[in-house]
Amino acid sequence: METGGHSDNERIVTAPGLRVLNDNRWSHPCFGHSLFPENAVAQIFKPSRSVTTSGTARTKGWRLVFNRRSAPFIEPLMGYTGSADALTQVELKFPTLESAIRYAERQGLSYVAQRRPRKAAAQAKQGVGQRSHQPSDAFADATLERLGLAALQQNYRRALDGALNRDDASGPATWPSPMGVALDPTLSIEAKRSILMNWAWTEYQVDQAPIGGISENNQRSRLHEVEQALLSLEREVESRRDHGMVDRNVA
């Protein structure tokens, strides 16, 4: 989140024929003065997609709206909710965050810019195998039960919950095969479990493709490989546990 305050109004000099986006002060009769009240505070944000649709048509660009400066009231005759603040009805659209901030600063507005979290933006750009969400507990539990690993469901839930703090890498984008994750000596067991279960979710989505488990970008599902890597990982974990018990008994 970025907060800005009042700034000195400056004339912006551009090259001949270049039009400044959203700069309507050039033709305003009160050139040099803000178009808005002194106590106006702007909110600059990027619209989110509605939860009721998968469309993104109305999420392009950035919006500038104004905080309410007075409380709404109930109109006594008809019972309607009214307001004496007309600025709440103003919504300006900008192609980029920078252009919205420049406009606010030219108008001498105090503003708050709400940026998207960097990690969320990076994950949105990543888009590996159409992977956009972490697997649900139901998917993870069902996968482990099918592999005979139902006793480890809580372990995998904890591993998935801690993925964000560990900043786990994307399996398909980092390792050439799922087995490479299971054999990677630099990863903790929790990281391996999380990465492989996320990879399983990615491959499950490919497996659900209507044409023989082939996605729109001609990728064939590797879900079986991921499941074999999960089994190999847990066999290795069990083997280490057994060796540890033997060593303690010998000692």
XYZ file of C-alpha atoms in Angstrom:
251
model
C 0.000 0.000 0.000
C 1.343 3.400 -0.972
C 0.207 6.631 0.644
C 0.676 10.044 -0.893
C -0.029 13.538 0.301
C -0.502 16.954 -1.192
C 2.166 17.981 -3.648
C 2.973 21.181 -5.504
C 1.128 21.473 -8.811
C 3.617 21.367 -11.667
C 3.057 21.887 -15.347
C 3.905 18.688 -17.227
C 5.850 19.354 -20.414
C 5.402 16.770 -23.158
C 6.694 16.329 -26.661
C 4.654 17.981 -29.440
C 1.568 15.935 -30.302
C 1.841 13.738 -27.183
C -1.344 13.792 -25.130
C -1.111 13.299 -21.390
C -3.505 10.575 -20.206
C -6.285 11.695 -17.873
C -4.965 15.234 -17.587
C -8.112 17.379 -17.875
C -6.588 20.368 -16.141
C -5.309 21.849 -19.419
C -8.761 23.093 -20.446
C -10.114 23.803 -16.976
C -10.806 27.502 -16.298
C -9.220 27.247 -12.835
C -5.849 26.103 -14.133
C -3.377 25.747 -11.295
C -6.004 24.785 -8.710
C -7.292 21.351 -7.746
C -10.668 20.279 -9.069
C -11.467 18.618 -5.747
C -12.068 19.801 -2.159
C -9.024 20.140 0.063
C -10.157 17.392 2.443
C -10.789 14.829 -0.306
C -8.891 11.549 0.055
C -8.615 9.231 -2.959
C -8.391 5.443 -2.952
C -6.486 3.942 -5.912
C -6.983 0.211 -6.468
C -7.133 -2.527 -9.063
C -10.622 -4.083 -9.359
C -10.955 -7.718 -8.340
C -12.801 -10.382 -10.262
C -16.314 -11.071 -9.037
C -16.676 -14.378 -7.183
C -19.775 -15.141 -9.270
C -17.949 -15.154 -12.619
C -14.646 -16.223 -14.160
C -14.589 -13.228 -16.511
C -11.887 -10.583 -16.140
C -13.240 -7.904 -18.483
C -13.895 -5.413 -15.672
C -10.613 -6.007 -13.865
C -8.406 -4.203 -16.378
C -6.716 -0.982 -15.398
C -6.982 0.913 -12.105
C -9.733 2.873 -10.365
C -9.666 6.088 -8.352
C -12.553 6.692 -5.944
C -13.023 8.952 -2.940
C -13.489 8.185 0.739
C -16.765 9.315 2.243
C -16.375 12.673 4.015
C -19.714 12.689 5.848
C -21.993 10.009 7.240
C -25.043 8.975 5.190
C -28.489 9.859 6.513
C -32.024 8.530 6.265
C -34.359 10.746 4.263
C -37.314 11.282 6.651
C -40.138 11.288 4.098
C -39.411 8.205 1.976
C -36.803 6.452 4.137
C -34.128 6.482 1.428
C -30.442 6.556 2.344
C -29.010 9.908 1.319
C -25.656 11.640 1.359
C -24.410 15.197 1.134
C -21.080 14.047 -0.329
C -21.294 13.893 -4.135
C -17.653 12.756 -4.435
C -18.649 9.221 -3.450
C -20.296 8.923 -6.877
C -17.070 9.755 -8.731
C -15.024 6.875 -10.153
C -12.118 7.533 -12.515
C -10.421 4.866 -14.631
C -6.720 4.713 -15.502
C -4.686 2.265 -17.602
C -1.848 1.965 -15.059
C -1.181 2.587 -11.390
C 1.434 5.191 -12.288
C -1.012 7.255 -14.354
C -3.550 7.211 -11.504
C -0.910 8.382 -9.015
C 0.295 11.112 -11.371
C -3.263 12.385 -11.720
C -3.778 12.441 -7.943
C -0.525 14.317 -7.442
C -1.315 16.853 -10.159
C -4.620 17.552 -8.428
C -2.924 17.915 -5.031
C -4.953 14.996 -3.670
C -4.110 12.931 -0.632
C -4.332 9.332 -1.810
C -3.866 5.706 -0.779
C -2.709 3.273 -3.475
C -3.494 -0.379 -2.812
C -0.980 -2.578 -4.589
C -1.390 -6.309 -5.195
C 0.911 -8.456 -3.022
C 4.045 -9.300 -4.977
C 3.814 -13.008 -4.246
C 0.209 -13.212 -5.434
C 1.088 -11.342 -8.611
C 4.017 -13.664 -9.304
C 1.864 -16.733 -8.816
C -0.778 -15.306 -11.121
C 1.841 -14.779 -13.836
C 3.328 -18.221 -13.316
C 0.237 -20.082 -14.504
C 2.066 -23.413 -14.821
C -0.306 -26.057 -16.183
C -3.246 -23.705 -15.539
C -2.435 -24.027 -11.831
C -4.054 -21.170 -9.969
C -5.020 -22.541 -6.561
C -3.521 -24.687 -3.856
C -5.045 -28.163 -3.647
C -7.903 -28.488 -1.192
C -7.688 -30.700 1.868
C -10.286 -32.965 0.242
C -8.079 -33.505 -2.817
C -4.969 -34.159 -0.725
C -6.828 -36.554 1.576
C -8.337 -38.460 -1.360
C -4.942 -38.757 -3.067
C -3.256 -40.090 0.056
C -6.083 -42.530 0.711
C -5.830 -43.882 -2.841
C -2.075 -44.403 -2.349
C -2.531 -46.141 1.004
C -1.096 -43.159 2.913
C -4.252 -42.041 4.720
C -2.424 -42.067 8.054
C -0.325 -39.123 6.820
C -3.204 -36.786 5.984
C -2.538 -34.450 8.924
C 1.171 -34.351 8.086
C 0.403 -33.230 4.543
C -2.052 -30.603 5.731
C 0.636 -29.084 7.936
C 3.120 -29.215 5.069
C 0.712 -27.444 2.716
C -0.169 -24.823 5.333
C 3.525 -23.985 5.778
C 4.284 -23.715 2.050
C 3.877 -19.952 1.969
C 6.317 -19.350 4.833
C 8.887 -21.635 3.204
C 8.327 -20.056 -0.226
C 8.268 -23.497 -1.866
C 9.205 -23.546 -5.537
C 6.893 -24.772 -8.286
C 7.559 -28.425 -9.052
C 6.880 -28.394 -12.819
C 8.918 -25.216 -13.293
C 11.939 -26.273 -11.169
C 12.477 -30.038 -11.442
C 12.501 -32.110 -14.649
C 10.542 -34.903 -12.977
C 8.549 -35.459 -9.772
C 11.103 -37.989 -8.585
C 13.666 -35.192 -8.611
C 11.716 -33.526 -5.801
C 11.661 -36.703 -3.713
C 15.434 -37.147 -4.143
C 16.458 -33.511 -3.679
C 18.766 -33.422 -0.609
C 18.307 -29.664 -0.116
C 14.577 -29.922 0.651
C 12.950 -30.720 3.974
C 10.370 -33.488 4.149
C 7.615 -30.896 4.639
C 8.716 -29.019 1.514
C 8.848 -32.225 -0.529
C 5.353 -33.198 0.581
C 3.950 -29.769 -0.223
C 5.639 -29.470 -3.631
C 4.613 -32.952 -4.718
C 1.002 -32.540 -3.578
C 0.763 -29.216 -5.429
C 2.262 -30.919 -8.469
C -0.299 -33.708 -8.134
C -3.054 -31.082 -8.178
C -1.600 -29.529 -11.349
C -1.443 -32.907 -13.082
C -4.926 -33.830 -11.863
C -6.270 -30.752 -13.662
C -4.493 -31.872 -16.836
C -5.870 -35.378 -16.296
C -9.389 -33.948 -16.349
C -8.897 -32.551 -19.866
C -11.597 -33.774 -22.269
C -9.173 -35.298 -24.799
C -7.258 -38.216 -23.349
C -5.694 -36.338 -20.453
C -4.057 -33.782 -22.718
C -4.390 -30.113 -21.788
C -5.025 -27.221 -24.140
C -1.271 -26.607 -24.477
C -0.716 -30.255 -25.504
C 0.711 -31.335 -22.148
C -0.006 -34.922 -21.141
C -0.825 -35.646 -17.528
C 2.056 -36.860 -15.351
C -0.123 -37.636 -12.362
C 1.122 -41.236 -12.219
C 4.733 -40.000 -11.997
C 3.844 -37.673 -9.127
C 2.059 -40.443 -7.243
C 5.077 -42.727 -7.633
C 7.292 -39.942 -6.291
C 4.997 -39.542 -3.267
C 5.192 -43.277 -2.566
C 8.983 -43.224 -2.941
C 9.252 -40.261 -0.569
C 7.205 -41.918 2.159
C 9.089 -45.210 1.777
C 12.323 -43.264 2.304
C 10.873 -41.486 5.350
C 9.743 -44.804 6.821
C 13.148 -46.356 6.123
C 14.941 -43.529 7.928
C 12.588 -43.892 10.870
C 13.254 -47.638 11.084
C 17.029 -47.130 10.914
C 16.799 -44.511 13.660
C 14.945 -46.925 15.929
C 17.545 -49.626 15.295
C 20.402 -47.242 16.086
C 18.765 -46.193 19.358
C 18.226 -49.800 20.372
C 21.852 -50.644 19.637
C 23.042 -47.680 21.631
